[in-house]
Amino acid sequence: TLYVDDKVKPKLTRLGEELRFLLITSGAAVQPLSAAPKGLIPNEHGMSIAVLASEFEKCARCWHRRPDVGQDQQHPELCIRCVGNISGNEEERLFI
């Protein structure tokens, strides 16, 4: 989770779901800096970062840990995004 000030927040939230690709993580969330847990120290850019290990299964194709891994019976080792990509219904990315 990225806890950011009002100056940074619009820039990051604009990326939407693609923020996780920029950060090379399985997931990413943007929250107000005021909501940061105690103990996180903001850097000079008005941001604090909390990193947590995911409890989800890892997709065998993209290695992202996603809640939807195993939901497709034909490809139980893949996340739904990867199932779509290998079946020709590729995702459309706007930024990354």
Short mmCIF file of N, CA and C in Angstrom, two decimals:
data_model
loop_
_atom_site.label_atom_id
_atom_site.label_comp_id
_atom_site.label_asym_id
_atom_site.label_seq_id
_atom_site.Cartn_x
_atom_site.Cartn_y
_atom_site.Cartn_z
N THR A 1 0.85 -1.18 0.00
CA THR A 1 0.00 0.00 0.00
C THR A 1 0.89 1.23 0.00
N LEU A 2 0.57 2.16 -0.89
CA LEU A 2 1.26 3.44 -0.94
C LEU A 2 0.40 4.47 -0.24
N TYR A 3 0.93 5.09 0.78
CA TYR A 3 0.24 6.16 1.49
C TYR A 3 0.86 7.46 1.00
N VAL A 4 0.07 8.29 0.34
CA VAL A 4 0.64 9.45 -0.35
C VAL A 4 -0.12 10.73 -0.01
N ASP A 5 0.57 11.86 -0.21
CA ASP A 5 -0.08 13.15 0.03
C ASP A 5 -0.98 13.51 -1.15
N ASP A 6 -1.71 14.58 -0.99
CA ASP A 6 -2.69 15.00 -2.01
C ASP A 6 -2.04 15.39 -3.34
N LYS A 7 -0.78 15.75 -3.32
CA LYS A 7 -0.08 16.13 -4.55
C LYS A 7 0.26 14.89 -5.40
N VAL A 8 0.61 13.82 -4.75
CA VAL A 8 1.05 12.60 -5.44
C VAL A 8 -0.13 11.69 -5.81
N LYS A 9 -1.15 11.68 -4.99
CA LYS A 9 -2.26 10.73 -5.14
C LYS A 9 -2.89 10.72 -6.54
N PRO A 10 -3.24 11.85 -7.15
CA PRO A 10 -3.88 11.80 -8.47
C PRO A 10 -2.99 11.16 -9.55
N LYS A 11 -1.69 11.35 -9.42
CA LYS A 11 -0.76 10.79 -10.41
C LYS A 11 -0.74 9.26 -10.33
N LEU A 12 -0.79 8.73 -9.13
CA LEU A 12 -0.74 7.28 -8.97
C LEU A 12 -2.10 6.63 -9.22
N THR A 13 -3.17 7.24 -8.75
CA THR A 13 -4.48 6.64 -8.94
C THR A 13 -4.88 6.63 -10.42
N ARG A 14 -4.32 7.52 -11.20
CA ARG A 14 -4.58 7.53 -12.64
C ARG A 14 -4.15 6.22 -13.31
N LEU A 15 -3.14 5.58 -12.76
CA LEU A 15 -2.66 4.32 -13.32
C LEU A 15 -3.60 3.15 -13.06
N GLY A 16 -4.48 3.27 -12.08
CA GLY A 16 -5.45 2.22 -11.78
C GLY A 16 -4.78 0.88 -11.50
N GLU A 17 -5.31 -0.17 -12.10
CA GLU A 17 -4.78 -1.53 -11.90
C GLU A 17 -3.37 -1.70 -12.44
N GLU A 18 -2.95 -0.80 -13.32
CA GLU A 18 -1.62 -0.93 -13.92
C GLU A 18 -0.50 -0.50 -12.97
N LEU A 19 -0.84 0.10 -11.85
CA LEU A 19 0.17 0.49 -10.87
C LEU A 19 0.97 -0.72 -10.42
N ARG A 20 0.33 -1.86 -10.29
CA ARG A 20 1.05 -3.06 -9.84
C ARG A 20 2.11 -3.50 -10.84
N PHE A 21 1.90 -3.22 -12.12
CA PHE A 21 2.91 -3.58 -13.12
C PHE A 21 4.11 -2.63 -13.03
N LEU A 22 3.85 -1.37 -12.78
CA LEU A 22 4.92 -0.39 -12.60
C LEU A 22 5.78 -0.75 -11.39
N LEU A 23 5.14 -1.18 -10.32
CA LEU A 23 5.84 -1.51 -9.09
C LEU A 23 6.35 -2.95 -9.07
N ILE A 24 6.01 -3.72 -10.08
CA ILE A 24 6.37 -5.14 -10.18
C ILE A 24 5.93 -5.88 -8.92
N THR A 25 4.65 -5.76 -8.62
CA THR A 25 4.05 -6.44 -7.47
C THR A 25 2.75 -7.11 -7.91
N SER A 26 2.25 -7.99 -7.09
CA SER A 26 1.00 -8.66 -7.40
C SER A 26 -0.21 -7.76 -7.21
N GLY A 27 -0.06 -6.75 -6.40
CA GLY A 27 -1.15 -5.82 -6.15
C GLY A 27 -0.60 -4.52 -5.58
N ALA A 28 -1.36 -3.46 -5.74
CA ALA A 28 -0.95 -2.16 -5.21
C ALA A 28 -2.20 -1.34 -4.90
N ALA A 29 -2.14 -0.61 -3.82
CA ALA A 29 -3.25 0.26 -3.43
C ALA A 29 -2.69 1.62 -3.06
N VAL A 30 -3.48 2.65 -3.32
CA VAL A 30 -3.09 4.02 -2.98
C VAL A 30 -4.07 4.54 -1.93
N GLN A 31 -3.53 5.02 -0.83
CA GLN A 31 -4.33 5.55 0.27
C GLN A 31 -3.78 6.91 0.68
N PRO A 32 -4.59 7.73 1.35
CA PRO A 32 -4.11 9.02 1.83
C PRO A 32 -2.98 8.85 2.85
N LEU A 33 -2.03 9.74 2.82
CA LEU A 33 -0.92 9.70 3.77
C LEU A 33 -1.42 9.74 5.21
N SER A 34 -2.51 10.42 5.43
CA SER A 34 -3.08 10.52 6.78
C SER A 34 -3.57 9.18 7.31
N ALA A 35 -3.79 8.21 6.43
CA ALA A 35 -4.26 6.89 6.84
C ALA A 35 -3.13 5.90 7.10
N ALA A 36 -1.88 6.35 6.95
CA ALA A 36 -0.74 5.45 7.14
C ALA A 36 -0.67 4.96 8.58
N PRO A 37 -0.37 3.67 8.76
CA PRO A 37 -0.23 3.14 10.11
C PRO A 37 0.92 3.83 10.85
N LYS A 38 0.81 3.87 12.15
CA LYS A 38 1.89 4.46 12.96
C LYS A 38 3.17 3.66 12.72
N GLY A 39 4.27 4.38 12.67
CA GLY A 39 5.56 3.73 12.47
C GLY A 39 6.10 3.87 11.07
N LEU A 40 5.23 4.17 10.10
CA LEU A 40 5.71 4.40 8.74
C LEU A 40 6.21 5.83 8.65
N ILE A 41 7.37 5.99 8.07
CA ILE A 41 7.98 7.31 7.97
C ILE A 41 7.87 7.80 6.54
N PRO A 42 7.22 8.95 6.31
CA PRO A 42 7.11 9.45 4.94
C PRO A 42 8.47 9.90 4.41
N ASN A 43 8.70 9.66 3.11
CA ASN A 43 9.94 10.12 2.49
C ASN A 43 9.78 11.57 2.03
N GLU A 44 10.80 12.10 1.39
CA GLU A 44 10.77 13.50 0.97
C GLU A 44 9.78 13.77 -0.15
N HIS A 45 9.20 12.73 -0.72
CA HIS A 45 8.22 12.89 -1.80
C HIS A 45 6.78 12.82 -1.29
N GLY A 46 6.58 12.82 0.02
CA GLY A 46 5.24 12.77 0.58
C GLY A 46 4.59 11.41 0.45
N MET A 47 5.38 10.36 0.71
CA MET A 47 4.89 9.00 0.51
C MET A 47 5.44 8.08 1.59
N SER A 48 4.62 7.16 2.06
CA SER A 48 5.04 6.05 2.92
C SER A 48 4.59 4.77 2.25
N ILE A 49 5.37 3.72 2.42
CA ILE A 49 5.07 2.46 1.75
C ILE A 49 5.00 1.34 2.78
N ALA A 50 3.93 0.56 2.71
CA ALA A 50 3.78 -0.64 3.54
C ALA A 50 3.78 -1.84 2.60
N VAL A 51 4.66 -2.79 2.85
CA VAL A 51 4.77 -3.98 2.01
C VAL A 51 4.33 -5.19 2.83
N LEU A 52 3.40 -5.95 2.29
CA LEU A 52 2.89 -7.15 2.95
C LEU A 52 2.99 -8.34 2.02
N ALA A 53 3.27 -9.50 2.56
CA ALA A 53 3.28 -10.72 1.76
C ALA A 53 1.85 -11.12 1.44
N SER A 54 1.64 -11.56 0.21
CA SER A 54 0.31 -11.99 -0.22
C SER A 54 0.03 -13.41 0.29
N GLU A 55 -1.22 -13.66 0.58
CA GLU A 55 -1.64 -15.00 1.00
C GLU A 55 -2.23 -15.79 -0.16
N PHE A 56 -2.31 -15.18 -1.35
CA PHE A 56 -2.92 -15.84 -2.50
C PHE A 56 -1.94 -16.78 -3.19
N GLU A 57 -2.49 -17.69 -3.99
CA GLU A 57 -1.67 -18.60 -4.79
C GLU A 57 -0.97 -17.83 -5.90
N LYS A 58 0.19 -18.35 -6.32
CA LYS A 58 0.96 -17.71 -7.38
C LYS A 58 0.59 -18.30 -8.73
N CYS A 59 0.31 -17.42 -9.69
CA CYS A 59 0.02 -17.85 -11.06
C CYS A 59 1.30 -18.41 -11.68
N ALA A 60 1.20 -19.56 -12.33
CA ALA A 60 2.36 -20.20 -12.93
C ALA A 60 2.89 -19.45 -14.15
N ARG A 61 2.08 -18.59 -14.74
CA ARG A 61 2.49 -17.87 -15.94
C ARG A 61 3.08 -16.49 -15.62
N CYS A 62 2.37 -15.68 -14.87
CA CYS A 62 2.83 -14.30 -14.60
C CYS A 62 3.51 -14.15 -13.24
N TRP A 63 3.35 -15.14 -12.39
CA TRP A 63 3.92 -15.17 -11.04
C TRP A 63 3.28 -14.16 -10.10
N HIS A 64 2.18 -13.55 -10.51
CA HIS A 64 1.46 -12.68 -9.59
C HIS A 64 0.65 -13.56 -8.65
N ARG A 65 0.55 -13.14 -7.43
CA ARG A 65 -0.27 -13.84 -6.45
C ARG A 65 -1.64 -13.18 -6.49
N ARG A 66 -2.63 -13.93 -6.97
CA ARG A 66 -3.95 -13.37 -7.24
C ARG A 66 -5.04 -14.24 -6.61
N PRO A 67 -6.16 -13.64 -6.21
CA PRO A 67 -7.26 -14.42 -5.63
C PRO A 67 -7.96 -15.30 -6.65
N ASP A 68 -7.76 -15.03 -7.94
CA ASP A 68 -8.46 -15.80 -8.98
C ASP A 68 -7.64 -16.95 -9.57
N VAL A 69 -6.47 -17.24 -9.01
CA VAL A 69 -5.70 -18.40 -9.48
C VAL A 69 -6.50 -19.65 -9.18
N GLY A 70 -6.67 -20.49 -10.19
CA GLY A 70 -7.39 -21.75 -10.02
C GLY A 70 -8.87 -21.69 -10.31
N GLN A 71 -9.39 -20.54 -10.71
CA GLN A 71 -10.82 -20.43 -10.98
C GLN A 71 -11.22 -20.98 -12.34
N ASP A 72 -10.26 -21.16 -13.24
CA ASP A 72 -10.56 -21.73 -14.55
C ASP A 72 -10.20 -23.20 -14.52
N GLN A 73 -11.16 -24.08 -14.77
CA GLN A 73 -10.94 -25.52 -14.66
C GLN A 73 -9.96 -26.04 -15.70
N GLN A 74 -9.90 -25.42 -16.87
CA GLN A 74 -8.96 -25.87 -17.89
C GLN A 74 -7.52 -25.46 -17.59
N HIS A 75 -7.37 -24.40 -16.81
CA HIS A 75 -6.04 -23.89 -16.47
C HIS A 75 -5.98 -23.57 -14.98
N PRO A 76 -6.03 -24.58 -14.12
CA PRO A 76 -6.12 -24.33 -12.69
C PRO A 76 -4.88 -23.67 -12.08
N GLU A 77 -3.79 -23.64 -12.82
CA GLU A 77 -2.56 -23.04 -12.30
C GLU A 77 -2.41 -21.57 -12.68
N LEU A 78 -3.40 -21.04 -13.43
CA LEU A 78 -3.31 -19.67 -13.93
C LEU A 78 -4.34 -18.74 -13.30
N CYS A 79 -4.02 -17.44 -13.33
CA CYS A 79 -4.99 -16.43 -12.93
C CYS A 79 -5.90 -16.14 -14.13
N ILE A 80 -7.02 -15.51 -13.88
CA ILE A 80 -7.99 -15.24 -14.94
C ILE A 80 -7.40 -14.32 -16.01
N ARG A 81 -6.56 -13.37 -15.61
CA ARG A 81 -5.92 -12.48 -16.59
C ARG A 81 -5.08 -13.28 -17.57
N CYS A 82 -4.30 -14.23 -17.08
CA CYS A 82 -3.45 -15.04 -17.95
C CYS A 82 -4.28 -16.00 -18.80
N VAL A 83 -5.36 -16.54 -18.26
CA VAL A 83 -6.25 -17.39 -19.06
C VAL A 83 -6.76 -16.59 -20.26
N GLY A 84 -7.17 -15.37 -20.03
CA GLY A 84 -7.63 -14.51 -21.12
C GLY A 84 -6.53 -14.23 -22.13
N ASN A 85 -5.33 -13.98 -21.65
CA ASN A 85 -4.23 -13.67 -22.55
C ASN A 85 -3.84 -14.85 -23.42
N ILE A 86 -3.85 -16.05 -22.88
CA ILE A 86 -3.46 -17.20 -23.71
C ILE A 86 -4.59 -17.68 -24.62
N SER A 87 -5.82 -17.27 -24.32
CA SER A 87 -6.94 -17.68 -25.16
C SER A 87 -7.28 -16.65 -26.23
N GLY A 88 -6.47 -15.59 -26.32
CA GLY A 88 -6.68 -14.59 -27.36
C GLY A 88 -7.48 -13.39 -26.93
N ASN A 89 -7.96 -13.37 -25.72
CA ASN A 89 -8.70 -12.22 -25.19
C ASN A 89 -7.75 -11.36 -24.35
N GLU A 90 -6.71 -10.87 -25.00
CA GLU A 90 -5.66 -10.17 -24.28
C GLU A 90 -6.17 -8.90 -23.60
N GLU A 91 -5.59 -8.63 -22.46
CA GLU A 91 -5.94 -7.41 -21.73
C GLU A 91 -5.44 -6.19 -22.50
N GLU A 92 -6.09 -5.10 -22.27
CA GLU A 92 -5.66 -3.85 -22.87
C GLU A 92 -5.08 -2.97 -21.78
N ARG A 93 -3.82 -2.65 -21.93
CA ARG A 93 -3.17 -1.76 -20.97
C ARG A 93 -3.07 -0.37 -21.58
N LEU A 94 -3.24 0.62 -20.75
CA LEU A 94 -3.19 2.00 -21.22
C LEU A 94 -1.83 2.64 -21.01
N PHE A 95 -1.11 2.21 -19.98
CA PHE A 95 0.13 2.89 -19.62
C PHE A 95 1.35 1.97 -19.67
N ILE A 96 1.23 0.78 -19.13
CA ILE A 96 2.40 -0.08 -18.96
C ILE A 96 2.21 -1.39 -19.69
#
